[in-house]
Coordinates of C-alpha atoms in Angstrom, one line a residue:
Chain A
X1 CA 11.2 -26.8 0.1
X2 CA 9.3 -23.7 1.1
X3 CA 10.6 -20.9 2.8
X4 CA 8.2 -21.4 5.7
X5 CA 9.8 -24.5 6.2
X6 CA 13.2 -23.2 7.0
X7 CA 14.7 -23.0 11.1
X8 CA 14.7 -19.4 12.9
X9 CA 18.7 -19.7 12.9
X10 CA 19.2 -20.1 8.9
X11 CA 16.1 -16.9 8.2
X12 CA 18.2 -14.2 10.7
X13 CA 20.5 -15.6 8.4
X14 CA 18.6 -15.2 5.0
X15 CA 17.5 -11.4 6.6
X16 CA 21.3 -9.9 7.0
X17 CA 22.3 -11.5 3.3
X18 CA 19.5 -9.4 2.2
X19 CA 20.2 -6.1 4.1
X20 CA 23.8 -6.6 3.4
X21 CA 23.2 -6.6 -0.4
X22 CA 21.5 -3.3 0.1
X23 CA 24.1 -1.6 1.8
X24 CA 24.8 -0.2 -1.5
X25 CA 21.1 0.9 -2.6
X26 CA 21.2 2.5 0.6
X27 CA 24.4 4.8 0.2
X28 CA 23.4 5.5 -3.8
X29 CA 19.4 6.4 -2.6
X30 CA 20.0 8.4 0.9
X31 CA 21.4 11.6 -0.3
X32 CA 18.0 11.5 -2.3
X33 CA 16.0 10.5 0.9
X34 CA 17.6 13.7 2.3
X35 CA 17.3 15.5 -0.4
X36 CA 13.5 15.1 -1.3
X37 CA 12.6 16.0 2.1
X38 CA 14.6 19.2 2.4
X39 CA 12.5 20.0 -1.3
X40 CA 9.1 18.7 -0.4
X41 CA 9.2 21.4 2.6
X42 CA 10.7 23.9 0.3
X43 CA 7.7 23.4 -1.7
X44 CA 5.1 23.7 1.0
X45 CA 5.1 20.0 2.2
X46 CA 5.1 19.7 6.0
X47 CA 7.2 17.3 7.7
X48 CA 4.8 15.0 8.5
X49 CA 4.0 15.1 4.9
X50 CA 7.4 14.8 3.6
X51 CA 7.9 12.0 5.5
X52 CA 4.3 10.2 4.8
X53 CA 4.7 10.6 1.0
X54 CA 7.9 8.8 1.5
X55 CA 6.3 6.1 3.4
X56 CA 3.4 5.2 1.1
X57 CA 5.1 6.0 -2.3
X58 CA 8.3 4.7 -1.8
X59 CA 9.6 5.5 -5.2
X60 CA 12.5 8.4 -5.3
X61 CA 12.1 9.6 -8.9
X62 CA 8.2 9.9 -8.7
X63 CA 8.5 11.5 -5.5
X64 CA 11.0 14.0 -6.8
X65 CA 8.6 14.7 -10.0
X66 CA 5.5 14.9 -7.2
X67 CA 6.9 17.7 -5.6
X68 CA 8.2 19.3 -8.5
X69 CA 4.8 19.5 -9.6
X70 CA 3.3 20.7 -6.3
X71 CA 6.2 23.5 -6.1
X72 CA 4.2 24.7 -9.1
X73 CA 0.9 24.3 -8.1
X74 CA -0.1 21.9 -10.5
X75 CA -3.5 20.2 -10.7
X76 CA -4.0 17.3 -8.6
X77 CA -4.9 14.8 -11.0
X78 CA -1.9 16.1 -13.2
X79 CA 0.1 15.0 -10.2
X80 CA -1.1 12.1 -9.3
X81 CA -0.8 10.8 -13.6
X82 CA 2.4 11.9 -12.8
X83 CA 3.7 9.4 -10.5
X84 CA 1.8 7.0 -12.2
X85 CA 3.5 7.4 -15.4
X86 CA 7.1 7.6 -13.8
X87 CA 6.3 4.8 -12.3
X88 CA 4.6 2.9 -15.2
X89 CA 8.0 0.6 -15.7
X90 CA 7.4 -1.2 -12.5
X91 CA 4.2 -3.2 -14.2
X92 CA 7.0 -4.9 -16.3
X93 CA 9.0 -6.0 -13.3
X94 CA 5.6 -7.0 -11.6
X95 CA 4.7 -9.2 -14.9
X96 CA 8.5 -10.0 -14.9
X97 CA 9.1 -11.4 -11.3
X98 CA 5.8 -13.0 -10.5
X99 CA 7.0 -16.1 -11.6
X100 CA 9.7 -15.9 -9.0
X101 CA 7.4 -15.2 -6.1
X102 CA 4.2 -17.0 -6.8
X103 CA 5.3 -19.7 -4.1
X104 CA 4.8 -17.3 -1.6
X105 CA 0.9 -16.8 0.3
X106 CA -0.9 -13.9 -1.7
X107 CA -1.0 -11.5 1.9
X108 CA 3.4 -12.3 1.4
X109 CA 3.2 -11.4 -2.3
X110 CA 0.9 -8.3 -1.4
X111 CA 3.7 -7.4 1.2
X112 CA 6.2 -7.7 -1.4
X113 CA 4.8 -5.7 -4.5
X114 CA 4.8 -2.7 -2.0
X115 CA 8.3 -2.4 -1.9
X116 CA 9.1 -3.8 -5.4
X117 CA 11.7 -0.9 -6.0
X118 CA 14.2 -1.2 -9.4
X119 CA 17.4 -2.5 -7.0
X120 CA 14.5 -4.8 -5.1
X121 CA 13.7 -6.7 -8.8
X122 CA 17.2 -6.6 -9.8
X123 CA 18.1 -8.5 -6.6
X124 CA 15.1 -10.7 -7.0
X125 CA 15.4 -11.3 -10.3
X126 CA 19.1 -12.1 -10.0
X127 CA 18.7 -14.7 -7.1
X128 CA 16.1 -16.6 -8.9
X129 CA 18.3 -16.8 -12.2
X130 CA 20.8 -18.4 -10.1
X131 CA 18.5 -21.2 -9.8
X132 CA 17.8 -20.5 -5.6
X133 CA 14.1 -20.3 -4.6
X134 CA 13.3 -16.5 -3.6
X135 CA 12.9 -16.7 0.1
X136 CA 10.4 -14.2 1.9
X137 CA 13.0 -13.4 4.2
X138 CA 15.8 -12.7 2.1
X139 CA 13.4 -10.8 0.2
X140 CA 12.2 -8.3 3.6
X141 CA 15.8 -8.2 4.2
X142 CA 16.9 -6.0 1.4
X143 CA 13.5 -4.3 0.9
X144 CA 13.1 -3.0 4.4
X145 CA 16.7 -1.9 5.2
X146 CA 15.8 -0.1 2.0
X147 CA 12.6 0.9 3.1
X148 CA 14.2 2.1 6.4
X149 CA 16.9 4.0 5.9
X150 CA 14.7 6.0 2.9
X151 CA 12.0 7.1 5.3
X152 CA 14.2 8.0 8.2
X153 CA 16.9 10.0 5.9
X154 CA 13.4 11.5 4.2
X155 CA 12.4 12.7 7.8
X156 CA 16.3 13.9 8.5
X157 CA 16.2 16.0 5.1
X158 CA 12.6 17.4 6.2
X159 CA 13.5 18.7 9.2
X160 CA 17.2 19.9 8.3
X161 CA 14.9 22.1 5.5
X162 CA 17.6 23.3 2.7
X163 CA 20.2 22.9 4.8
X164 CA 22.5 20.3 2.0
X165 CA 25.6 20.9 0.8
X166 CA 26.6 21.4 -2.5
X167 CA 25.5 18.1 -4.0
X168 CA 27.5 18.5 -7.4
X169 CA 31.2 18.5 -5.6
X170 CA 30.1 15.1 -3.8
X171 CA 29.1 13.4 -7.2
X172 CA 25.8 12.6 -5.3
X173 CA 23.3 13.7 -8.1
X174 CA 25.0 11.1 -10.6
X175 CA 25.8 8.1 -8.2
X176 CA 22.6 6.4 -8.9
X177 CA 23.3 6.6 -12.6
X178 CA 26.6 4.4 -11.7
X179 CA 24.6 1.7 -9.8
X180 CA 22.3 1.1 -12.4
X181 CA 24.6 0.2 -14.9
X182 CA 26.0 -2.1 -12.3
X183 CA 23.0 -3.7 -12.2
X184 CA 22.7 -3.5 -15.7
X185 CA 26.1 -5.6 -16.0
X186 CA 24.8 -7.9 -13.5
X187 CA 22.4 -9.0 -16.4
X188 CA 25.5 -9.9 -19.1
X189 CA 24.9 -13.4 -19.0
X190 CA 21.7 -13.5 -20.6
X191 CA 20.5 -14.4 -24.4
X192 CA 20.6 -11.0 -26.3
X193 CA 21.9 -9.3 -23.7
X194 CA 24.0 -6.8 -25.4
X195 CA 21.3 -6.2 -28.5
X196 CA 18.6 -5.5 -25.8
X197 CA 20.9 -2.7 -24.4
X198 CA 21.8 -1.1 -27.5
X199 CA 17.9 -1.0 -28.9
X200 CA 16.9 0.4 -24.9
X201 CA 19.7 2.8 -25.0
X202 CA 19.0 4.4 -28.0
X203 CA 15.0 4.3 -28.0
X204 CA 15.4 6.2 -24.3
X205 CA 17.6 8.5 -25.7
X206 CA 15.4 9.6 -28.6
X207 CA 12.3 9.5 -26.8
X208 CA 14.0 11.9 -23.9
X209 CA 14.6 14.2 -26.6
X210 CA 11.3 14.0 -28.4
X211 CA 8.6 12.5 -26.0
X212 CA 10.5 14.0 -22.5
X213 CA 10.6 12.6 -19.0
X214 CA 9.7 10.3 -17.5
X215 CA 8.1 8.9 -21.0
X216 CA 11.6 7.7 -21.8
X217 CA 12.0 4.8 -19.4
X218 CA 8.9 2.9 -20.4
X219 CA 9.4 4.3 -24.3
X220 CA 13.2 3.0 -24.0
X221 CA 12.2 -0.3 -22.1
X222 CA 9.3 -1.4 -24.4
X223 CA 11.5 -1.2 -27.2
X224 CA 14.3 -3.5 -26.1
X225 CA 11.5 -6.0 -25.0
X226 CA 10.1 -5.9 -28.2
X227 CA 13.1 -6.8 -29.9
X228 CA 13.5 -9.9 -27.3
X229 CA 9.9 -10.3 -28.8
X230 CA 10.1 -10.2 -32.5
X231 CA 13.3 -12.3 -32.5
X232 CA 12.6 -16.3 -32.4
X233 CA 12.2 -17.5 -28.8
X234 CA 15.3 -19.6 -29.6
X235 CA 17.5 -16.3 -29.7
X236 CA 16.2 -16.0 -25.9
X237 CA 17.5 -19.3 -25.0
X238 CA 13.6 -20.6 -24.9
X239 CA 13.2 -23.7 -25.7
X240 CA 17.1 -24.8 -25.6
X241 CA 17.4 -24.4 -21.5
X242 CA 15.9 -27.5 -19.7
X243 CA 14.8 -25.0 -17.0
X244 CA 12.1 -23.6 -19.6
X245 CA 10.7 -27.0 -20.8
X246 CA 7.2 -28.1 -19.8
Chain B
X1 CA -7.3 16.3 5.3
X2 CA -5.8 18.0 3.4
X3 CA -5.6 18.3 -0.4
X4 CA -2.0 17.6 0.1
X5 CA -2.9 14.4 2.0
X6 CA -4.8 13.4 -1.0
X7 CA -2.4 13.9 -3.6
X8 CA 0.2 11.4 -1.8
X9 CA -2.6 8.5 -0.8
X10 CA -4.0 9.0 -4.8
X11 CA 0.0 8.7 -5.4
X12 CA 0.6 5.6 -3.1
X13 CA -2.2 3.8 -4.7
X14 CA -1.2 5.0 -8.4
X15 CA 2.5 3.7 -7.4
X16 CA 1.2 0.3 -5.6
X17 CA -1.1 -0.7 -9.1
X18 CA 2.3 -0.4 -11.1
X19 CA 3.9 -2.4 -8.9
X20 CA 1.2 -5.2 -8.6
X21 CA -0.5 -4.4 -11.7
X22 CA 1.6 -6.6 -14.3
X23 CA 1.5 -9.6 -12.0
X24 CA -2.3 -9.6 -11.9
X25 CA -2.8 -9.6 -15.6
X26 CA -0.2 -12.0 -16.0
X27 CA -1.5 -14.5 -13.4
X28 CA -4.6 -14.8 -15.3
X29 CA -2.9 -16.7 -18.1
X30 CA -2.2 -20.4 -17.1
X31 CA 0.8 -20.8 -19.9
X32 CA 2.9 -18.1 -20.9
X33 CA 4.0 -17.9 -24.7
X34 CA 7.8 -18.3 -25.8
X35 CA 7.4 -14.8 -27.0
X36 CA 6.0 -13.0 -23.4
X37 CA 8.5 -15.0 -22.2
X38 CA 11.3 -14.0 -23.7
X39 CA 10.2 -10.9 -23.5
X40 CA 10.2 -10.5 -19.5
X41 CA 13.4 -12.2 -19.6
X42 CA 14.6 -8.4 -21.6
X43 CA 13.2 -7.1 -18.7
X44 CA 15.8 -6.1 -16.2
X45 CA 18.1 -5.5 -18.9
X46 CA 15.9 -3.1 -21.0
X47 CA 14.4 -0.6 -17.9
X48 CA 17.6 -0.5 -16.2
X49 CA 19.4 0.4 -19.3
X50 CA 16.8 3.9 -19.8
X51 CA 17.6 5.0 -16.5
X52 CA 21.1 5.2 -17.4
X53 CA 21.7 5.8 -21.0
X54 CA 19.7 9.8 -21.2
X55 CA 21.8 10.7 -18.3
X56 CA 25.2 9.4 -19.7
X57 CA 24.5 11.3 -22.5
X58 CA 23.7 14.7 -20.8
X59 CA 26.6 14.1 -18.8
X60 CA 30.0 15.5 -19.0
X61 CA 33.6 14.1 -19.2
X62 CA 34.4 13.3 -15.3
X63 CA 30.9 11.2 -15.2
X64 CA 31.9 9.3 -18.5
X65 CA 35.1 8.2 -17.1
X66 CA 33.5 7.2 -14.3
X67 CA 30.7 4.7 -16.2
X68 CA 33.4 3.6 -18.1
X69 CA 35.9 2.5 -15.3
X70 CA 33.1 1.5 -13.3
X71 CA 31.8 -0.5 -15.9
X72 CA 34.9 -1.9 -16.6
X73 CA 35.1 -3.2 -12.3
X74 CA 31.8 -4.8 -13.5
X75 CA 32.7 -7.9 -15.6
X76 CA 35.6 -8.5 -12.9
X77 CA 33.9 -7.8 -9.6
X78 CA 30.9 -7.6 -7.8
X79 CA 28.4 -4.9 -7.9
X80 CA 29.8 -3.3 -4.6
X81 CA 33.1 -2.8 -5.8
X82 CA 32.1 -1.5 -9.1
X83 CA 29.8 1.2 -7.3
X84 CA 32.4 2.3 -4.8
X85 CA 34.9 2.9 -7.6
X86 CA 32.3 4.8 -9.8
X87 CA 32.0 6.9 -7.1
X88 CA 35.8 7.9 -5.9
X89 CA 36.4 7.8 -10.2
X90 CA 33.8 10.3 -10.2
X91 CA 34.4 12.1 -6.9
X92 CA 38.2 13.0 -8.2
X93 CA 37.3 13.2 -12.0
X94 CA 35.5 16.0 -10.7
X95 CA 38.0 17.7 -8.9
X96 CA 40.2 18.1 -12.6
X97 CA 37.2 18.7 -14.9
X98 CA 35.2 21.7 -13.2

């Protein structure tokens, strides 16, 4: 039953059907890799810098804001509450995908939190809705050809400085738009589905006007879980799906 | 090292607490109400939808066509397909709406 228990030939296995579901992730996320370490040296990063932030942060948009920030010599601690609140939303996928994960030992699960990335819960998230156990392996396959390719195209922006092409003509600065609403539709199974994406859509919308970035993505998301919330469980599906009974 | 130095490790560990954070406090509870639960199961939906919506809407013609095909690919195919058609949508939307 547990992924420990599985033979070296079916985990190689497990690995590439992880990596190869991240093919995508990788195309959609590397122009940004590139991009965020041609702008962290702009901004007075070095490229051992550039590269490190990459490696220990491992979160594009907060990275982006980071250096933003630095370029204009912002305080520190400013920074730093920064990244944490860009990357506030990831305590919901934590709470959200512990359930899925809790089979694994806590130095795995430690492992894994590290490179819990939006595409890495949506993956997650969708194989354990299929009703498969989350394997470890599976899991480090995706993540670090992820992981991987972000760092080494982070170094590759670094050291090719400001040398990127016009972004705009390639459509590179609105492909990860796209593949979240893929992942989005990936989710159109679910109870309340639709609801859930109008009340998020709308609550982002107004507090990216009012509130600004990057307040709008926990703002947006709190609100369409709160619906899910306020409505009986029963409109969830709780309570109706043998899978949720005690 | 650096103030830079700092910044990024104060970062990393700011990140890492998001990411482990919600488990933690979670895991402390030994049953989990209908009503958290339902609510993490609006999760994926809710998040991912903020990190699309804002930009759609600041967006311009040739990026609307392309959510909207793309989209489309989406309740047919898998999420591959429906990325690699936003992208040439948008790549040659862009070429007619400058």
């Amino acid at each position: 039953m547990s992924t420990e228990a599985i033979p070296a030939k079916s985990a190689s296995t497990a690995f590439w059907q992880g990596a190869r579901l991240s093919i995508p992730v990788v195309v959609a996320s590397g122009p940004f890799a590139m991009l965020f370490g041609a702008i962290a040296v702009d901004n007075g990063f070095s490229v051992f810098e550039a590269f490190l932030m990459s490696a220990a942060v491992f979160g594009g948009a907060s990275q982006m804001v980071g250096i933003e920030l630095f370029g204009h010599h912002v305080a520190p601690w400013l920074i730093v509450l920064s990244i944490f609140a860009v990357n506030f939303r990831h305590v919901l996928y934590s709470a959200a995908i512990g359930r899925s994960l809790s089979h694994w030992s806590a130095p795995k699960q430690a492992i894994a939190y590290f490179l819990l990335t939006d595409p890495q819960y949506a993956f997650a998230e969708s194989e354990a809705q299929s009703g498969r156990k989350v394997s470890f392996v599976w899991y480090m396959g995706a993540a670090l050809t992820v992981y991987f390719f972000w760092n080494v195209l982070t170094l590759a922006g670094a050291i090719a400085g400001t040398f990127i092409p016009d972004t705009s003509a390639l459509g590179i600065d609105f492909l990860l738009p796209i593949y979240f609403l893929g992942l989005v539709m990936d989710f159109r199974k679910r109870p309340l589905w639709l609801p859930i994406v109008i009340v998020s859509a709308i609550a982002s919308i107004v507090a990216y006007k009012t509130v600004g970035s990057p307040w709008h993505v926990s703002l947006g998301a709190l609100a369409g879980v709160a619906l899910a919330v306020i409505l009986p469980p029963s409109h969830s599906g709780i309570g109706t799906d043998p899978e949720h009974l005690p | 090292m650096s103030t830079t130095f700092w910044i990024i490790i104060a970062g990393a560990i700011a990140t890492y607490l998001t990411r482990v954070g919600g488990h933690l406090v979670l895991s402390r509870f030994e049953t989990i109400h209908p009503r958290v639960e339902a609510g993490l199961n609006a999760v994926p939906a809710a998040v991912l939808t903020t990190l699309v919506a804002p930009a759609a809407l600041g967006a311009g013609p040739a990026e609307w066509v392309a959510l909207i095909i793309s989209g489309l690919v989406a309740l047919r195919g898998g999420l591959m397909s429906m990325f690699l058609t936003g992208a040439v949508v948008l790549i040659l939307a862009r070429q007619f709406v400058a």
